[in-house]
mmCIF file of C-alpha atoms in Angstrom:
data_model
loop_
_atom_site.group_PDB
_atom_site.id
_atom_site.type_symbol
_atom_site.label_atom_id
_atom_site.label_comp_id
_atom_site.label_asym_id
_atom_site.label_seq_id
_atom_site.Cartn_x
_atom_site.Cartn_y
_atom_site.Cartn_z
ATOM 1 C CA UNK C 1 100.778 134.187 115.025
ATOM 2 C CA UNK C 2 99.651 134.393 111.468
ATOM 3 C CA UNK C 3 96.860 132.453 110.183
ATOM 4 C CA UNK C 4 97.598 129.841 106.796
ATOM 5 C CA UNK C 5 97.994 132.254 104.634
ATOM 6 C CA UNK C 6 96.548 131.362 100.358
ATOM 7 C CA UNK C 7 97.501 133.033 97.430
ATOM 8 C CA UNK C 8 96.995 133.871 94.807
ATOM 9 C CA UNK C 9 93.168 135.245 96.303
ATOM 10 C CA UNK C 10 91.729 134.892 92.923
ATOM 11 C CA UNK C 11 92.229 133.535 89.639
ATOM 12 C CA UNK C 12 90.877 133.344 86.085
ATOM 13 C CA UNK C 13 92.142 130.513 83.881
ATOM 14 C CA UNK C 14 90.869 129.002 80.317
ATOM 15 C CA UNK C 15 89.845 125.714 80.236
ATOM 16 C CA UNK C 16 92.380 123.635 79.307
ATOM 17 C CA UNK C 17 95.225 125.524 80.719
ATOM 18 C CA UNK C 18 97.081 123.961 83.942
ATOM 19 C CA UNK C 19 97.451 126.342 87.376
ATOM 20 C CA UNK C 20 99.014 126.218 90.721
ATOM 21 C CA UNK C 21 97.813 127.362 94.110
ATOM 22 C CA UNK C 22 99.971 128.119 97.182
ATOM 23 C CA UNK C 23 99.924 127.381 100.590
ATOM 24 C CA UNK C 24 101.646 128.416 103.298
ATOM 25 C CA UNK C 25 100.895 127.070 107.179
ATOM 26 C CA UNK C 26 100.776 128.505 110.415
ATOM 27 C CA UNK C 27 104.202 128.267 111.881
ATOM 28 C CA UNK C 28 105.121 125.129 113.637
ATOM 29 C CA UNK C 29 102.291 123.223 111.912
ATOM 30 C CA UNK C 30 103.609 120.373 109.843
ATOM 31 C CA UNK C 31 100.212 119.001 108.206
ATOM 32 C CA UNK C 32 98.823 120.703 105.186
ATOM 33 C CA UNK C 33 94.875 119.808 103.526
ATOM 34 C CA UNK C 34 93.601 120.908 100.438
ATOM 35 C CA UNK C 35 89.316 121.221 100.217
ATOM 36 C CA UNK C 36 87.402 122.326 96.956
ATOM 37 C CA UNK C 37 84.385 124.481 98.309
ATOM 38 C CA UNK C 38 81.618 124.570 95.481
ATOM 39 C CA UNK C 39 77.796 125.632 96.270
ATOM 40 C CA UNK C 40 77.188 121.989 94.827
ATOM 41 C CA UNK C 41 78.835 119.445 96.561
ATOM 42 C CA UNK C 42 80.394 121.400 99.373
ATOM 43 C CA UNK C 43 83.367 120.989 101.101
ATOM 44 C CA UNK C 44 85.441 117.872 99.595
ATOM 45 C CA UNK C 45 88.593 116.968 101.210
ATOM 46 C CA UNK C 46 91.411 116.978 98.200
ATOM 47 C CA UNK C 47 94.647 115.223 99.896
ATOM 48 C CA UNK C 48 96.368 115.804 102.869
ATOM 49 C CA UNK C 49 100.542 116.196 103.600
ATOM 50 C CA UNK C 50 102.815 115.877 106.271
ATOM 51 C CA UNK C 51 106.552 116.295 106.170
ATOM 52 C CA UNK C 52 106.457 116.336 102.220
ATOM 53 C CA UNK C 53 104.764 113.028 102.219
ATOM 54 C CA UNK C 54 101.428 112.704 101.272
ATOM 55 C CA UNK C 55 99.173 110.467 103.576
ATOM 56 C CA UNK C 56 95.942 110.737 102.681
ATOM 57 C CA UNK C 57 94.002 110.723 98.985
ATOM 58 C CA UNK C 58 90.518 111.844 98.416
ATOM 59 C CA UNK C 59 88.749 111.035 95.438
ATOM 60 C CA UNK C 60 89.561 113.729 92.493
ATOM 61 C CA UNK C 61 90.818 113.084 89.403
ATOM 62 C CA UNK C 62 94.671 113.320 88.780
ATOM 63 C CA UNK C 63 94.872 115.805 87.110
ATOM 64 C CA UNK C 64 94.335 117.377 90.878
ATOM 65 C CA UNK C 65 97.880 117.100 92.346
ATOM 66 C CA UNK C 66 99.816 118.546 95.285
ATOM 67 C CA UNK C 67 102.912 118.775 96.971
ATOM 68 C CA UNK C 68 104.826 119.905 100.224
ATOM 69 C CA UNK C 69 108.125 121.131 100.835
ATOM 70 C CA UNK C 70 110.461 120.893 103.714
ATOM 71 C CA UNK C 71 109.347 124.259 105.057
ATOM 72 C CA UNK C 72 106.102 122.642 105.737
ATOM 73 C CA UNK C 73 104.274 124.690 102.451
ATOM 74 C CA UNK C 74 102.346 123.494 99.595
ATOM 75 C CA UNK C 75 100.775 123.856 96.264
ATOM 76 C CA UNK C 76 98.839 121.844 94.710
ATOM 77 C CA UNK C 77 98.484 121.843 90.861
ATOM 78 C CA UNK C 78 95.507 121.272 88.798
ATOM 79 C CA UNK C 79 96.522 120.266 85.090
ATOM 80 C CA UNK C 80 93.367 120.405 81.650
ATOM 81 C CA UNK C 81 91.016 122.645 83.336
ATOM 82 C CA UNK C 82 87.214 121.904 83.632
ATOM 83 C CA UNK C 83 84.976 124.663 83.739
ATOM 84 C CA UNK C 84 83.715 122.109 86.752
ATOM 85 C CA UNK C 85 86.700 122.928 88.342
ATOM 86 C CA UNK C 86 85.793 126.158 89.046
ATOM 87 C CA UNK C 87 85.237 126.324 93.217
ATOM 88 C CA UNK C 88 86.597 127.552 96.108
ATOM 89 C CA UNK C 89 90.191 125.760 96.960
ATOM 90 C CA UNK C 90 90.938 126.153 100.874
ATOM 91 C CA UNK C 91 93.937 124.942 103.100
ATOM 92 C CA UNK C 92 93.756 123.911 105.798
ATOM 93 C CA UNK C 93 97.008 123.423 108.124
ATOM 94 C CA UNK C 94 97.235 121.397 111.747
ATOM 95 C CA UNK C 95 100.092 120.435 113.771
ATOM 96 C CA UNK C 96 100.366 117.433 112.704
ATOM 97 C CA UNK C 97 97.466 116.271 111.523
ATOM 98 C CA UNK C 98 94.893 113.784 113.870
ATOM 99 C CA UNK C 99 95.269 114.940 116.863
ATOM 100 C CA UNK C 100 95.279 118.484 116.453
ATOM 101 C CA UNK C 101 92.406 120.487 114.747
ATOM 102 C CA UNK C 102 92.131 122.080 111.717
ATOM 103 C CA UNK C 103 93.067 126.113 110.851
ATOM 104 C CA UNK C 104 91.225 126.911 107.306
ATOM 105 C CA UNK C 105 93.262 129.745 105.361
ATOM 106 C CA UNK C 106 90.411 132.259 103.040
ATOM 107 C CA UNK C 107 91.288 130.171 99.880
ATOM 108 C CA UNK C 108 91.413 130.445 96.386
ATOM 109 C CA UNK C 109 88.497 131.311 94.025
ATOM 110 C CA UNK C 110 89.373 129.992 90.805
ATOM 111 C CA UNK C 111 87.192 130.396 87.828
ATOM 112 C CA UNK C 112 87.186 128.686 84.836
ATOM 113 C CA UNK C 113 85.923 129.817 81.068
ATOM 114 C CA UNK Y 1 77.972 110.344 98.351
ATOM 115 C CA UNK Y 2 77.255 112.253 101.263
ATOM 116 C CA UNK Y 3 79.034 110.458 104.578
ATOM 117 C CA UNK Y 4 77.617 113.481 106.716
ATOM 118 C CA UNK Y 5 73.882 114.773 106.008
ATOM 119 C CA UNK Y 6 73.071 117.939 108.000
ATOM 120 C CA UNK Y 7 69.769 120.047 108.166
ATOM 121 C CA UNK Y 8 68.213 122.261 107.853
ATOM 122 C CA UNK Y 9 69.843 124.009 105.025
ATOM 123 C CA UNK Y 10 68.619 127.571 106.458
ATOM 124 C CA UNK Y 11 67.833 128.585 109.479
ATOM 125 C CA UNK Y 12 65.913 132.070 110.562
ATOM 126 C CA UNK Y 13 65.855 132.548 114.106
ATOM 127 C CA UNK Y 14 65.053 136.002 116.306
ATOM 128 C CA UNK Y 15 68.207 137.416 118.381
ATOM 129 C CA UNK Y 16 68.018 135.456 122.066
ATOM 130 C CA UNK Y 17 66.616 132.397 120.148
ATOM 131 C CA UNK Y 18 68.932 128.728 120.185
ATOM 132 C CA UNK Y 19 68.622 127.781 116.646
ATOM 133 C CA UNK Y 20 69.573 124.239 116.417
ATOM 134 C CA UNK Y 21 71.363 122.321 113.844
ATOM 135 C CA UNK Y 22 71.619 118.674 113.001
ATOM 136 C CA UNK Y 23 73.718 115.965 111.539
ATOM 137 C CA UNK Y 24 73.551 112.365 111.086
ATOM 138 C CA UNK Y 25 76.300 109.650 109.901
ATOM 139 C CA UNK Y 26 76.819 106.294 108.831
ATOM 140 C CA UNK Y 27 80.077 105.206 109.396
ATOM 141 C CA UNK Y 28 80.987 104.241 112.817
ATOM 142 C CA UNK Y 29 84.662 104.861 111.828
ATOM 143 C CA UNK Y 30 84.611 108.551 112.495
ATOM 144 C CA UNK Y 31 86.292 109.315 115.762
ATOM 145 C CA UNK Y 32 86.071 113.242 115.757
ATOM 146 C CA UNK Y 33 82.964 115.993 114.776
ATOM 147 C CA UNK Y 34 84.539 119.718 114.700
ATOM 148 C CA UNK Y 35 81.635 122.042 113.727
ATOM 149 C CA UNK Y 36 83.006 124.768 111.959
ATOM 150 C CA UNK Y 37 81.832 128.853 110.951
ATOM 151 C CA UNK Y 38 82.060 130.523 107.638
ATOM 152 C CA UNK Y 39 81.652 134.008 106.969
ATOM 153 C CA UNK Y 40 81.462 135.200 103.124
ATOM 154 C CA UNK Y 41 84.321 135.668 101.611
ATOM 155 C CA UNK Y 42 86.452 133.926 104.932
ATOM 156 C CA UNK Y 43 87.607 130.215 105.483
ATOM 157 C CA UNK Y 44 85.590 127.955 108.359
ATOM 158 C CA UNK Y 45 86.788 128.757 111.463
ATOM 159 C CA UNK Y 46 86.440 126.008 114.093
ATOM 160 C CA UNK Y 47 84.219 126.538 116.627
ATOM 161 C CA UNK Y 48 84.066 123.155 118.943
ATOM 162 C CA UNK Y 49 84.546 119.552 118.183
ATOM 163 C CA UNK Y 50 83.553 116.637 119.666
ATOM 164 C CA UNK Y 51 84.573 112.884 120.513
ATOM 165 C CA UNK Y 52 82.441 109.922 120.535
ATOM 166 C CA UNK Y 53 82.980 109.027 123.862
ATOM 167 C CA UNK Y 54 81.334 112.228 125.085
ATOM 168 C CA UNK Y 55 77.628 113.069 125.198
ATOM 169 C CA UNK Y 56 77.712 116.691 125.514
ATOM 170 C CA UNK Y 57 80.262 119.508 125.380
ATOM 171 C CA UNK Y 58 79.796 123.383 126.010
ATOM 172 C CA UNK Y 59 82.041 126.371 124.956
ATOM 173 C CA UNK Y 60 80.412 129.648 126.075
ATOM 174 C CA UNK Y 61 77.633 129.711 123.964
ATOM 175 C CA UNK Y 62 77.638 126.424 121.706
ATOM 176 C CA UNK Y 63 76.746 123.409 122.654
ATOM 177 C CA UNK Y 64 77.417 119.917 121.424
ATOM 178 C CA UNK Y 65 75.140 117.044 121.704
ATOM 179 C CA UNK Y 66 76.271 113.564 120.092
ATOM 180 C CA UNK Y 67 73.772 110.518 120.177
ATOM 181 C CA UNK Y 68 76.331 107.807 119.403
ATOM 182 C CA UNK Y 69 73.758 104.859 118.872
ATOM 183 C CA UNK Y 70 71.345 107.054 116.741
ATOM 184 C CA UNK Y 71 74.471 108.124 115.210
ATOM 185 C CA UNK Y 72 73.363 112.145 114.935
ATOM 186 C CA UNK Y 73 75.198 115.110 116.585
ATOM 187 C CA UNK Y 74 73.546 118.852 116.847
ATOM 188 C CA UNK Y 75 74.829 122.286 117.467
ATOM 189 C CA UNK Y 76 72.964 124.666 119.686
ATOM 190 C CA UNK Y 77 73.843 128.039 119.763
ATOM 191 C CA UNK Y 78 72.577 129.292 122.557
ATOM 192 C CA UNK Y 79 71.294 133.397 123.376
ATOM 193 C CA UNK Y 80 72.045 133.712 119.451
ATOM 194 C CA UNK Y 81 73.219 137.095 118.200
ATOM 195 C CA UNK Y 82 72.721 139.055 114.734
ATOM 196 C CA UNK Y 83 77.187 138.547 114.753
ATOM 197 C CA UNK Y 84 75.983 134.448 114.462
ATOM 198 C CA UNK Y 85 74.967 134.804 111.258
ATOM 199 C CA UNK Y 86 77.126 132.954 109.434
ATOM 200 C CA UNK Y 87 77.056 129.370 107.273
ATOM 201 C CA UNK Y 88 77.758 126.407 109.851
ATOM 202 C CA UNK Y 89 79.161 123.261 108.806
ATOM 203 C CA UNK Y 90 79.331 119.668 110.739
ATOM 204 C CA UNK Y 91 82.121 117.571 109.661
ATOM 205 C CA UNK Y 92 83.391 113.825 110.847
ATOM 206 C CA UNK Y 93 86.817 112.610 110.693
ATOM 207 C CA UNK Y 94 87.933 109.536 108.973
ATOM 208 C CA UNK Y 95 91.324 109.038 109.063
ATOM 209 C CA UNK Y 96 93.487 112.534 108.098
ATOM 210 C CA UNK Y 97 90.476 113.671 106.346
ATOM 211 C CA UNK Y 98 87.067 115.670 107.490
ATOM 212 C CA UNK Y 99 84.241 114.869 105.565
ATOM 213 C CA UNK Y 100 81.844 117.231 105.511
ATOM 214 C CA UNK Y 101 78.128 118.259 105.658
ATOM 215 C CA UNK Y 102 76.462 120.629 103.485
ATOM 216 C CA UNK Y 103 76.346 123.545 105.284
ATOM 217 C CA UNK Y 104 73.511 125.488 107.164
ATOM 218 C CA UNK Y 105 73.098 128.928 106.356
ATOM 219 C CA UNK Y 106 71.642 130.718 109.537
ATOM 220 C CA UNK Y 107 70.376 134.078 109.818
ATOM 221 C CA UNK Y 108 69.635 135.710 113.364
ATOM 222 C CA UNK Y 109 67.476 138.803 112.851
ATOM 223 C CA UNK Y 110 67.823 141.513 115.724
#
C-alpha cells in the first residue's frame, strides 16, 4: 500500500504571496491532519478532516486554511506569508481518525524570504 | 504552551545500552500516548502507543511505561542499535489532535 504521499517536496515563496500544499492519504483512510514541524516549537497540530468536514481546529492564524475532498485528499492553503511561516508542513492520514493511529507522509519544507 | 514536556533533549548512549526517554503531562484528558521516530529528511513513523489504563506495553524492543497518577510516560529502547538513531517524539491525544513533545534527539554510537 502506498504511504500519504505530500507534494510539492519543497517550496520557496516571498513573503506576502499565498501557497497551497497537497495531500493525498493512504487508501481507505478517511481522516486527514495537517502539523507545522519547526526546530522551535515542534510539532503543532494545524486542523484535522474527515469526510470533507473539518472537526478539529488548532490554534494558527487564518490565514492557515485547509480543505478535503470527497476522495478523502487535502490541501491546505496558507494566504500573506510570514517569514515565521517557514517550517516543515506534514500530513498525517488515519482511518478515521480516534481510534486508529496516525501515518505521517515526508512533508513539505516551505521557506519563506 | 507546552501540554507534553519530554527530556532529555539528547541522548548519547553506547550500542547494547537502553537509553531512556521521558515525558510528563498535565491534562488528564488525554486518552492515548503514540511515541513516534523521525529520521532526517522522513515523517515520524509510529513506533508504539499507549492507553491509560495500561501500565506497561512491549513491542520487540521498546517498551512503554505510563505512571498515570504521576502523570509521566517513558520509552525504553532496549539492546539499542547504531539504526536507533533517530529523533523520538512523545505525543498525547486530546480529542482528534496529538499534541506533542519536543523531541529527543538520540544517538547510539557502535
Amino acid at each position: 500500500k502506498a504511504g500519504v504521499t505530500q507534494t510539492p517536496r519543497y517550496l520557496i515563496k516571498t513573503r506576502g504571496q499565498q501557497v497551497t500544499l497537497s495531500c493525498s492519504p493512504i487508501s481507505g483512510h478517511r481522516s486527514v491532519s495537517w502539523y507545522q514541524q519547526t526546530p522551535g516549537q515542534g510539532l503543532q497540530f494545524l486542523f484535522e478532516y474527515f469526510s470533507e468536514t473539518q472537526r478539529n481546529k488548532g490554534n494558527f492564524p487564518g490565514r492557515f486554511s485547509g480543505r478535503q475532498f470527497s476522495n478523502s485528499r487535502s490541501e491546505m492553503n496558507v494566504s500573506t506569508l510570514e517569514l515565521g511561516d517557514s517550517a516543515l508542513y506534514l500530513c498525517a492520514s488515519s482511518l478515521e481518525g480516534y481510534n486508529s493511529p496516525l501515518h505521517f507522509g515526508n512533508g513539505t519544507r516551505l521557506t519563506v524570504t | 504552551q507546552q501540554q507534553v514536556k519530554q527530556s532529555p533533549q539528547s541522548l548519547i548512549v553506547q550500542k547494547g545500552g537502553i537509553p531512556i526517554i521521558n515525558c510528563a503531562y498535565e491534562n488528564t484528558a488525554f486518552d492515548y500516548f503514540p511515541w513516534y521516530q523521525q529520521f532526517p529528511g522522513k515523517g515520524p513513523a509510529l513506533l508504539i502507543a499507549i492507553r491509560p489504563d495500561v501500565s506497561e506495553k512491549k513491542e520487540g524492543r521498546f517498551t512503554i511505561s505510563f505512571n498515570k497518577s504521576a502523570k509521566q510516560f517513558s520509552l525504553h529502547i532496549m539492546d539499542s542499535q547504531p539504526g536507533d538513531s533517530a529523533t523520538y517524539f512523545c505525543a498525547a491525544r486530546s480529542g482528534y489532535a496529538l499534541n506533542f513533545g519536543k523531541g529527543t534527539s538520540l544517538l547510539v554510537t557502535p
